[in-house]
Amino acid sequence: MLNTFLLTIDRFSMAVGHAFAWCILILTLGTSYEVFMRYVLNEPTSWAFDMSYILYGALFIMSGAYALSRNAHVRGDIFYRLMPPRVQGSLELVLYFLFFYPGVTALIIAGYGYATDSFGYKEVSVNSPVGVPIWQLKALIPAAGVMLFIQGIAQVIRCILCIRDGQWPAQLHDVEELETALLQAKRDEADTDAKEGAR
Amino acid sequence: MSNPELAILMLGLFVFIILLGFPIAFTLMAMGVAFGFYAYYTPGQDFFDNRVYYLLSQNTFSIMNNDVLTAVPLFLFMGYMIERSNILDRLFYSIEVALRKVPGSMAVATLVTCALFATATGIVGAVVTLMGLLALPAMLRAGYDHKLASGVICAGGTLGILIPPSIMLIVYAATSAVSVVKLYAAALLPGFLLAGLYVIYVVVLTTLNPKLAPKLPEAKVKVPLYKVALLLLQAFFPLAILILSVLGAILFGLATPSEAAAIGALGAMVLAVAYRAFSWQRLKEAVFLTARTSAMVCWLFVGSWTFSSVFSYLGGEGLIKEFVMSLDLNTITFLLLSQLIIFILGWPLEWSEIIIIFIPIFLPLLSHFGVDPLFFGVLVALNLQTSFLTPPMAMSAYYLKGIAPKFLHLATIFKGCLPFLSMVFVAMAAIYIFPQLVYWLPEVFYGN
């Protein structure tokens, strides 16, 4: 039951993260188009600069919860990784309330005020005469805060399950860093070898 | 409100929480908010009116529209695409054949392949594991010394975070307000210097002691010249040209780093198509990994900027400055001390945390000691090579151990890394003695 709830939140964060991840492809193609227009056709676009930071900003801010669900945010794990899972879980459970929720809650409050102000006068970018609206980018700050808040609930459940079961619950799998995938493949191979040997 | 005692408490508590292993970005944000709330509090104020909220949203947004950091996801995407373009085995084979007459040819070829591939991808772990699967078995079969074989892979793979266009230098530029373009120009020669030192070390070592690197069998050495050229044309030149055009566009001012990175990412996709490695699945992997890693780096910035504005508002920065002044250091002792601290921080921490969180502590001190932030950046970039190679926490060595055959012990890999580690210190000393190595290219390109 808790596990289903946890995975539902993970899937939600992943779906949003995956959706915003595609910004990178638009960013690549859009910026290349600008370079092409400038050098080949000698007609620089008026929107490329604003587009580039809007896509970049949206990409990273909305992937924050996804990265959290996949344990991609860096931690100094020099002692952490030596602890048994139950200790890790109990410690993290406390730390989520002390060092995660205050910041994330403040981000929602702060971002909400910041975005409504900006929306109030339909703020546009000053970088070009086109006047690209940027209030929608500011509105992503409280949205990202809410995403993190929700993902935080999943992380807290993870800690509770870990304390109950003595091991971390399984994660969703979408894609791994190449080195992680290769090292895992090597370990699996070694496990199979060991089993064959035992037989 | 100045309250240095509180600032010290803030820093101390932060270091303690880092050691507990909690995600650092959020720790920084929460501590910045909590201490900031107290620091900016005026009696009778409404809970929601505290200035810390404005500070937090302002800092977050200034990361979101930071035109330097825009290049980070683009370079990451380029790297993840190249990683998935099936180029590495062709690249290694072509370089190996081209260098077949050099002493210790496979080790030198491994170094060159690692340096080139790592420069293109900028992802250390991937290079080391891929080369651990490809070059390591080849070298072991050829009877190469185990220490030498593992050392070249670890050291070569780590070069990617140093040689421009590297993501680490962009992150340093965003932290220190030094121009990325100048920093790239400044790091180029020191990067080549270090790579050159590695190659010279291997050539000299294997010439003096040929047993470490047995010559390849005659049949393998006899490859006609046109075939060598063809192999190089298929793998070495496409990647080299891609890197050079990205870097050249930046250095000659034809494109901003983000624009050059976008072109590089597009070029990487073209390469993947050309090598018949492009698929929907691989594109998706690269896109999702880019999002995750960008989120990691940029959220660290969000937390760190909030934390450090509150820290200096409380007077922490001034206190550190006063303390360092009281030590009565001169330029050289200051540089030695700061680099020693960064070296030690490199054991438990990764480069991203060191540059985004700890470098800002040193930056305000530089002007007092007459150190150019540009020069300091190159020193730090060299120094952080060590964080991947120094036991007991050498990430590169662990990646290689994870992928290597069982008989290759971690201790052997560590021993293999040590000579290369000392080359890093030689390179650091060299740029201190000959600062022109750093300043010459920026001056040629951009005047003083």
XYZ file of C-alpha atoms in Angstrom:
647
model
C 0.000 0.000 0.000
C 2.706 2.467 1.073
C 4.827 1.072 -1.704
C 2.171 1.766 -4.346
C 1.752 5.303 -3.052
C 5.512 5.806 -3.168
C 5.820 4.564 -6.730
C 2.881 6.724 -7.831
C 4.709 9.828 -6.621
C 7.935 8.614 -8.258
C 6.096 8.118 -11.542
C 4.572 11.579 -11.310
C 7.969 13.245 -10.713
C 9.496 11.167 -13.456
C 6.765 12.072 -15.946
C 7.199 15.797 -15.269
C 11.000 15.482 -15.348
C 10.910 13.530 -18.595
C 8.543 16.048 -20.170
C 10.756 19.007 -19.300
C 13.902 17.048 -20.228
C 12.943 17.424 -23.885
C 13.678 21.146 -23.529
C 17.287 20.189 -24.225
C 16.445 19.004 -27.726
C 14.501 22.194 -28.514
C 17.349 24.205 -26.999
C 19.926 22.412 -29.176
C 17.930 22.804 -32.366
C 16.765 26.356 -31.625
C 20.254 27.609 -30.797
C 21.719 25.889 -33.855
C 19.014 27.579 -35.940
C 20.029 30.965 -34.523
C 23.702 30.353 -35.392
C 22.657 29.295 -38.894
C 20.478 32.396 -39.349
C 23.238 34.678 -38.117
C 26.152 33.329 -40.144
C 24.565 31.874 -43.233
C 21.596 34.149 -43.808
C 22.912 37.113 -41.847
C 19.537 37.515 -40.141
C 19.894 36.888 -36.400
C 16.663 36.033 -34.649
C 15.285 38.343 -31.988
C 14.115 35.583 -29.698
C 17.032 33.144 -29.474
C 18.669 34.572 -26.362
C 15.461 34.652 -24.328
C 14.543 31.205 -25.596
C 17.863 29.758 -24.487
C 17.674 30.662 -20.805
C 13.936 30.023 -20.595
C 14.401 26.452 -21.842
C 17.501 25.919 -19.709
C 15.827 27.344 -16.589
C 12.663 25.314 -17.097
C 14.721 22.180 -17.770
C 16.719 22.144 -14.568
C 14.158 23.613 -12.172
C 11.439 21.099 -13.157
C 13.857 18.151 -13.100
C 14.724 18.747 -9.452
C 12.074 16.364 -8.088
C 12.874 13.746 -10.743
C 16.565 13.926 -9.801
C 15.593 13.546 -6.133
C 13.484 10.470 -6.857
C 16.428 8.874 -8.683
C 18.909 9.838 -5.969
C 20.866 12.003 -8.418
C 21.504 14.965 -6.097
C 25.042 14.859 -4.755
C 25.696 13.960 -1.167
C 28.939 13.615 0.753
C 28.586 9.881 1.195
C 31.955 9.166 2.808
C 30.370 7.942 6.069
C 26.822 7.504 4.830
C 27.637 4.546 2.622
C 29.254 2.674 5.491
C 26.061 2.789 7.573
C 23.598 -0.114 7.621
C 20.363 0.725 5.725
C 18.274 1.078 8.916
C 20.628 3.748 10.265
C 20.649 5.501 6.887
C 16.854 5.477 6.830
C 16.382 6.778 10.380
C 18.963 9.493 9.897
C 17.471 10.643 6.613
C 13.953 10.597 8.026
C 14.990 13.171 10.636
C 17.071 15.190 8.168
C 14.198 15.449 5.681
C 12.162 17.335 8.276
C 15.055 19.504 9.470
C 16.960 20.218 6.258
C 14.606 19.601 3.356
C 11.106 20.795 4.191
C 11.997 24.237 5.606
C 13.858 25.226 2.428
C 11.317 23.729 0.045
C 8.367 25.268 1.883
C 10.083 28.648 1.809
C 10.664 28.182 -1.908
C 6.932 27.677 -2.469
C 6.018 30.744 -0.384
C 8.757 32.876 -1.919
C 8.168 31.685 -5.464
C 4.414 32.218 -5.180
C 4.815 35.879 -4.226
C 7.524 36.395 -6.824
C 5.468 34.833 -9.618
C 2.202 36.608 -8.794
C 4.017 39.972 -8.749
C 5.495 39.206 -12.139
C 2.172 37.984 -13.509
C 0.510 41.108 -12.109
C 2.194 43.326 -14.648
C 2.668 40.600 -17.306
C 6.440 40.910 -17.073
C 8.403 40.639 -20.300
C 12.107 40.254 -20.967
C 14.139 43.420 -21.494
C 16.677 41.668 -23.708
C 14.955 42.290 -27.016
C 12.203 44.555 -28.393
C 10.027 41.495 -29.028
C 9.155 41.450 -25.333
C 9.232 37.715 -24.647
C 7.072 37.088 -21.558
C 9.020 35.739 -18.599
C 6.392 35.550 -15.853
C 5.728 31.940 -16.855
C 9.380 31.094 -16.101
C 9.066 32.695 -12.676
C 5.859 30.727 -12.113
C 7.908 27.544 -12.435
C 9.724 28.371 -9.162
C 6.721 27.672 -6.886
C 5.723 24.792 -9.206
C 9.150 23.215 -8.733
C 8.794 23.796 -4.992
C 5.469 21.928 -4.965
C 6.994 19.082 -6.997
C 9.844 18.788 -4.490
C 7.378 18.929 -1.596
C 5.430 16.002 -3.061
C 8.562 14.024 -3.920
C 9.750 14.683 -0.369
C 6.706 12.741 0.891
C 7.838 9.786 -1.219
C 11.355 10.093 0.195
C 9.997 10.101 3.748
C 7.961 6.966 2.973
C 11.127 5.414 1.553
C 12.877 6.041 4.863
C 9.972 4.534 6.825
C 9.908 1.418 4.609
C 13.667 1.128 4.979
C 13.437 1.277 8.768
C 10.627 -1.332 8.702
C 12.252 -3.764 6.239
C 15.942 -3.164 6.891
C 16.592 -2.433 3.215
C 15.827 0.367 0.788
C 12.688 -0.222 -1.295
C 13.240 -0.832 -5.004
C 13.491 2.195 -7.244
C 11.846 2.860 -10.554
C 14.154 2.248 -13.463
C 14.211 4.508 -16.462
C 17.826 5.046 -17.423
C 21.157 4.770 -15.627
C 24.462 6.533 -16.119
C 26.573 4.392 -18.429
C 29.151 3.580 -15.748
C 26.431 2.538 -13.293
C 24.834 0.296 -15.905
C 28.162 -1.274 -16.902
C 29.218 -1.877 -13.297
C 25.819 -3.437 -12.545
C 26.127 -5.716 -15.592
C 29.561 -6.811 -14.357
C 28.203 -7.561 -10.866
C 25.288 -9.556 -12.303
C 27.748 -11.553 -14.390
C 29.860 -12.287 -11.310
C 26.730 -13.399 -9.409
C 25.761 -15.782 -12.201
C 29.308 -17.162 -12.299
C 29.230 -17.730 -8.551
C 25.907 -19.602 -8.844
C 27.199 -21.735 -11.697
C 30.297 -22.508 -9.647
C 28.215 -23.580 -6.671
C 26.271 -26.019 -8.782
C 22.680 42.321 10.952
C 26.233 41.240 11.542
C 26.593 38.244 13.783
C 29.849 36.413 13.032
C 29.322 33.808 15.775
C 26.111 32.783 14.054
C 27.925 32.618 10.711
C 30.496 30.258 12.195
C 27.730 28.114 13.659
C 26.130 28.067 10.212
C 29.299 26.887 8.498
C 30.094 24.321 11.191
C 26.581 22.886 11.151
C 26.704 22.684 7.355
C 29.948 20.712 7.341
C 28.461 18.351 9.934
C 25.321 17.758 7.851
C 27.417 17.147 4.713
C 29.281 14.431 6.600
C 25.957 12.792 7.497
C 25.365 12.353 3.770
C 22.168 14.331 3.182
C 21.644 15.790 -0.331
C 23.714 18.959 -0.250
C 21.643 21.279 -2.433
C 18.629 21.107 -0.119
C 20.718 21.315 3.033
C 22.194 24.578 1.771
C 18.793 25.942 0.856
C 17.177 25.034 4.178
C 20.061 26.438 6.207
C 20.165 29.611 4.155
C 16.446 30.092 4.722
C 16.512 29.314 8.437
C 19.518 31.467 9.305
C 18.353 34.154 6.892
C 14.915 34.255 8.477
C 16.531 34.958 11.817
C 19.045 37.456 10.395
C 16.480 39.512 8.475
C 13.807 39.326 11.168
C 12.521 42.664 12.429
C 10.226 42.646 15.486
C 6.521 42.766 14.757
C 6.999 41.591 11.198
C 4.516 39.286 9.511
C 5.771 35.716 8.976
C 5.422 36.033 5.211
C 7.079 39.463 4.939
C 10.592 38.367 5.842
C 13.182 39.504 3.298
C 14.632 35.997 3.104
C 11.815 34.988 0.732
C 12.766 37.709 -1.711
C 16.413 36.674 -1.433
C 15.536 33.039 -2.141
C 13.373 33.713 -5.196
C 15.804 36.301 -6.537
C 18.736 33.890 -6.211
C 16.767 31.036 -7.758
C 15.752 33.152 -10.707
C 19.264 34.484 -11.241
C 20.401 30.862 -11.666
C 17.493 30.231 -14.047
C 18.399 33.101 -16.365
C 22.147 32.745 -16.007
C 23.510 32.838 -19.543
C 26.797 31.156 -18.519
C 25.116 28.096 -17.021
C 22.927 27.646 -20.114
C 25.941 25.897 -21.642
C 25.934 23.202 -18.923
C 22.971 21.095 -20.145
C 24.063 21.588 -23.745
C 27.570 20.264 -23.097
C 26.117 17.439 -21.001
C 23.790 16.511 -23.848
C 26.700 16.565 -26.295
C 28.644 14.283 -23.945
C 25.833 11.785 -23.417
C 25.218 11.658 -27.170
C 28.896 11.009 -27.982
C 28.981 8.384 -25.230
C 26.211 6.571 -27.117
C 27.615 6.985 -30.632
C 29.706 3.765 -30.722
C 32.764 5.810 -31.587
C 35.071 4.698 -28.798
C 36.238 1.298 -30.094
C 36.965 2.664 -33.562
C 38.722 5.641 -32.006
C 40.923 3.476 -29.801
C 41.760 1.091 -32.619
C 42.661 3.868 -35.059
C 44.890 5.655 -32.539
C 46.473 2.379 -31.481
C 47.386 1.557 -35.071
C 48.644 5.062 -35.748
C 50.909 5.015 -32.687
C 52.054 1.398 -33.095
C 55.758 2.305 -33.355
C 55.892 4.470 -30.231
C 57.344 2.783 -27.128
C 54.520 1.564 -24.892
C 52.238 2.142 -27.849
C 49.033 0.765 -26.348
C 49.436 2.745 -23.149
C 50.082 5.937 -25.101
C 47.146 5.192 -27.383
C 44.974 4.647 -24.314
C 46.042 8.006 -22.901
C 45.326 9.807 -26.165
C 41.987 8.050 -26.643
C 40.947 8.777 -23.062
C 41.979 12.420 -23.314
C 40.137 12.975 -26.579
C 37.003 11.057 -25.633
C 36.903 12.539 -22.148
C 37.304 16.040 -23.567
C 34.377 15.417 -25.882
C 32.090 13.870 -23.267
C 33.299 15.499 -20.052
C 32.002 12.520 -18.055
C 34.835 10.826 -16.176
C 33.076 7.705 -14.957
C 31.869 6.707 -18.400
C 35.297 7.061 -20.011
C 37.039 5.029 -17.333
C 34.515 2.186 -17.392
C 34.311 2.060 -21.186
C 38.090 2.044 -21.542
C 38.271 -0.471 -18.709
C 36.225 -2.807 -20.893
C 38.044 -2.002 -24.114
C 41.685 -1.029 -23.563
C 42.391 -2.789 -20.274
C 41.805 -6.368 -21.525
C 43.788 -5.538 -24.678
C 46.750 -4.266 -22.666
C 46.612 -7.171 -20.220
C 46.546 -9.666 -23.110
C 49.573 -7.950 -24.647
C 51.419 -8.497 -21.368
C 51.461 -4.879 -20.161
C 52.306 -4.117 -16.561
C 49.081 -4.054 -14.531
C 49.957 -0.848 -12.717
C 50.798 0.971 -15.931
C 47.693 -0.294 -17.721
C 45.344 0.847 -14.966
C 47.152 4.140 -14.341
C 46.821 5.362 -17.923
C 43.082 4.651 -17.998
C 42.354 6.410 -14.697
C 44.568 9.413 -15.399
C 43.581 9.752 -19.053
C 39.864 9.527 -18.306
C 40.062 12.235 -15.673
C 41.541 14.766 -18.133
C 38.047 15.417 -19.485
C 37.096 17.749 -16.658
C 40.210 19.866 -17.304
C 40.770 20.235 -21.048
C 38.387 22.776 -22.612
C 35.541 22.708 -23.504
C 34.952 21.334 -20.011
C 31.864 21.745 -17.868
C 33.905 22.241 -14.734
C 35.427 25.426 -16.156
C 31.949 26.763 -16.977
C 30.876 26.122 -13.413
C 33.991 27.878 -12.107
C 33.275 30.814 -14.419
C 29.689 31.063 -13.138
C 30.975 30.998 -9.557
C 33.806 33.491 -9.949
C 32.465 35.841 -12.678
C 35.614 35.182 -14.745
C 34.740 34.988 -18.451
C 34.304 31.411 -19.691
C 36.044 32.284 -22.921
C 39.157 33.570 -21.169
C 39.155 30.620 -18.818
C 39.027 28.203 -21.755
C 41.960 29.976 -23.400
C 43.860 29.947 -20.094
C 43.272 26.252 -19.357
C 44.188 25.007 -22.812
C 47.985 24.980 -22.483
C 48.015 23.666 -18.904
C 45.635 20.905 -20.051
C 47.926 19.946 -22.908
C 50.903 20.251 -20.588
C 49.444 17.694 -18.210
C 48.417 15.339 -21.031
C 51.912 15.781 -22.514
C 53.559 14.993 -19.180
C 51.514 11.791 -18.962
C 52.592 10.716 -22.442
C 56.260 11.578 -21.821
C 56.185 9.655 -18.560
C 54.834 6.539 -20.284
C 57.259 6.763 -23.219
C 60.288 7.280 -20.973
C 59.236 4.567 -18.541
C 58.632 1.957 -21.242
C 61.841 2.861 -23.071
C 63.857 2.420 -19.878
C 62.026 -0.755 -18.945
C 60.596 -2.435 -22.073
C 59.337 -5.379 -20.001
C 56.491 -3.194 -18.735
C 55.090 -2.889 -22.259
C 56.020 -5.769 -24.575
C 56.239 -4.903 -28.260
C 53.271 -5.930 -30.370
C 53.736 -8.970 -32.644
C 55.208 -8.188 -36.054
C 52.013 -9.043 -37.920
C 50.036 -6.454 -35.989
C 52.598 -3.709 -36.491
C 52.681 -4.133 -40.263
C 49.735 -2.063 -41.376
C 49.966 -0.193 -44.685
C 49.953 3.563 -44.404
C 46.796 4.130 -46.442
C 44.918 1.827 -44.081
C 46.123 3.802 -41.072
C 44.977 6.998 -42.740
C 41.609 5.466 -43.518
C 41.099 4.319 -39.934
C 42.019 7.744 -38.583
C 39.695 9.365 -41.085
C 36.809 7.214 -39.870
C 37.077 7.824 -36.152
C 39.844 10.130 -34.983
C 39.297 13.069 -37.303
C 35.505 13.369 -37.010
C 35.699 13.593 -33.218
C 38.787 15.815 -33.214
C 37.177 18.177 -35.710
C 33.976 18.302 -33.683
C 35.893 19.285 -30.537
C 38.135 21.744 -32.357
C 35.243 23.495 -34.069
C 33.332 23.841 -30.795
C 36.423 25.158 -29.030
C 37.534 27.293 -31.974
C 34.128 28.937 -32.310
C 34.324 29.895 -28.633
C 37.943 31.099 -28.625
C 37.640 33.131 -31.833
C 34.468 34.741 -30.550
C 32.303 33.345 -33.353
C 29.783 31.924 -30.932
C 28.990 32.081 -27.225
C 29.848 28.946 -25.246
C 26.157 27.959 -25.205
C 25.850 28.368 -28.962
C 29.012 26.383 -29.570
C 27.750 23.708 -27.182
C 24.460 23.506 -29.090
C 26.332 23.049 -32.357
C 28.493 20.430 -30.627
C 25.399 18.568 -29.438
C 23.947 18.670 -32.931
C 27.283 17.411 -34.282
C 27.240 14.586 -31.743
C 23.809 13.511 -33.001
C 25.110 13.600 -36.572
C 28.085 11.447 -35.515
C 25.744 8.949 -33.882
C 23.707 8.757 -37.087
C 26.875 8.355 -39.164
C 28.064 5.454 -36.992
C 24.598 3.854 -37.187
C 24.252 4.199 -33.439
C 21.361 6.636 -33.381
C 18.123 5.285 -32.021
C 15.045 6.614 -30.281
C 16.047 4.711 -27.154
C 19.548 6.233 -27.026
C 18.258 9.733 -27.682
C 15.796 9.323 -24.807
C 18.561 8.088 -22.503
C 20.764 11.064 -23.345
C 17.872 13.516 -22.883
C 16.826 12.128 -19.494
C 20.382 11.872 -18.163
C 21.013 15.462 -19.241
C 17.983 16.610 -17.248
C 19.080 14.707 -14.147
C 22.676 15.888 -14.164
C 21.727 19.495 -14.987
C 19.275 19.451 -12.094
C 22.036 18.190 -9.821
C 24.501 20.928 -10.784
C 22.068 23.839 -10.984
C 20.109 23.082 -7.789
C 23.465 23.048 -6.034
C 23.890 26.611 -7.293
C 20.411 27.598 -6.061
C 21.213 26.307 -2.577
C 24.731 27.644 -2.504
C 23.917 31.206 -3.574
C 21.177 31.473 -0.973
C 23.439 30.036 1.703
C 26.371 32.276 0.863
C 24.344 35.504 0.669
C 23.073 34.869 4.168
C 26.533 33.785 5.304
C 28.165 37.017 4.152
C 25.234 39.111 5.445
C 25.946 37.649 8.870
C 29.567 38.697 8.483
C 31.009 35.225 7.891
C 32.977 36.287 4.864
C 34.577 39.187 6.739
C 35.439 36.894 9.617
C 37.209 34.425 7.332
C 39.071 37.297 5.692
C 40.183 38.631 9.081
C 41.273 35.174 10.156
C 43.324 34.564 7.017
C 44.916 38.021 7.319
C 45.934 37.243 10.900
C 47.844 34.178 9.633
C 50.307 36.581 8.004
C 50.565 34.649 4.757
C 52.272 35.789 1.598
C 51.147 34.902 -1.916
C 52.943 31.588 -2.163
C 51.980 30.313 1.288
C 48.397 31.407 0.666
C 48.342 29.505 -2.638
C 49.905 26.437 -1.045
C 47.454 26.484 1.853
C 44.390 27.035 -0.343
C 45.397 24.308 -2.790
C 46.129 21.934 0.082
C 42.641 22.564 1.458
C 41.100 21.937 -1.976
C 43.195 18.789 -2.361
C 41.899 17.459 0.948
C 38.302 18.477 0.165
C 38.688 16.423 -3.012
C 38.815 13.169 -1.031
C 35.250 13.129 0.216
C 33.651 15.625 -2.201
C 33.159 15.898 -5.945
C 34.334 18.774 -8.088
C 30.851 20.244 -8.400
C 30.472 20.657 -4.642
C 33.984 21.997 -4.197
C 33.661 24.634 -6.897
C 30.106 25.732 -6.169
C 30.307 25.739 -2.368
C 33.915 26.087 -1.234
C 35.616 28.136 -3.945
C 33.430 31.193 -3.092
C 35.118 31.200 0.321
C 38.538 31.687 -1.294
C 37.523 34.128 -4.020
C 37.231 37.304 -1.891
C 40.741 36.644 -0.529
C 42.423 36.521 -3.928
C 42.710 40.275 -4.532
C 44.457 40.749 -1.193
C 47.185 38.323 -2.198
C 47.379 39.624 -5.747
C 46.174 36.351 -7.274
C 44.215 36.574 -10.518
C 40.942 34.556 -10.280
C 41.737 33.295 -13.775
C 45.069 31.860 -12.625
C 43.473 30.485 -9.462
C 40.817 28.774 -11.580
C 43.389 26.933 -13.664
C 45.247 25.853 -10.523
C 41.997 24.546 -9.038
C 41.104 22.741 -12.255
C 44.479 20.988 -12.227
C 44.200 20.261 -8.538
C 40.765 18.652 -8.865
C 42.284 16.017 -11.158
C 43.723 14.621 -7.946
C 40.306 14.140 -6.365
C 39.691 11.325 -8.866
C 43.123 9.739 -8.412
C 44.028 10.030 -4.732
C 43.451 7.018 -2.502
C 41.414 6.207 -0.518
C 38.503 7.856 -2.332
C 39.775 7.880 -5.929
C 36.578 7.599 -7.981
C 38.415 6.707 -11.190
C 40.150 3.800 -9.474
C 36.833 2.503 -8.122
C 35.179 2.685 -11.530
C 38.060 0.716 -13.015
C 38.058 -1.824 -10.188
C 34.337 -2.386 -10.707
C 34.866 -3.333 -14.322
C 38.283 -5.015 -14.229
C 39.016 -8.747 -13.984
C 39.209 -10.047 -10.404
C 42.993 -10.467 -10.316
C 43.492 -6.710 -10.719
C 43.525 -5.478 -7.125
C 42.457 -2.035 -5.980
C 45.913 -1.531 -4.474
C 47.503 -2.192 -7.872
C 45.234 0.420 -9.471
C 46.059 2.933 -6.717
C 49.778 2.318 -7.233
C 49.273 2.782 -10.953
C 47.640 6.181 -10.342
C 50.431 7.514 -8.108
C 52.980 8.498 -10.805
C 50.243 10.363 -12.680
C 49.172 12.034 -9.461
C 52.686 13.390 -9.035
C 52.563 14.702 -12.631
C 49.561 16.825 -11.592
C 51.694 18.461 -8.902
C 54.512 18.969 -11.409
C 52.066 20.702 -13.752
C 50.785 22.918 -10.909
C 54.327 23.908 -9.998
C 55.092 24.551 -13.661
C 52.270 27.038 -14.118
C 53.239 28.765 -10.892
C 56.823 29.160 -12.102
C 55.807 29.971 -15.681
C 52.485 31.840 -15.373
C 52.729 32.610 -19.086
C 51.418 29.078 -19.666
C 48.126 30.420 -18.335
C 48.212 34.033 -19.535
C 49.753 33.709 -22.980
C 46.745 32.383 -24.924
C 44.176 34.742 -23.361
C 46.512 37.640 -24.210
C 46.958 36.461 -27.787
C 43.202 36.139 -28.253
C 41.851 39.047 -26.234
C 44.738 41.386 -25.426
C 45.169 42.389 -21.814
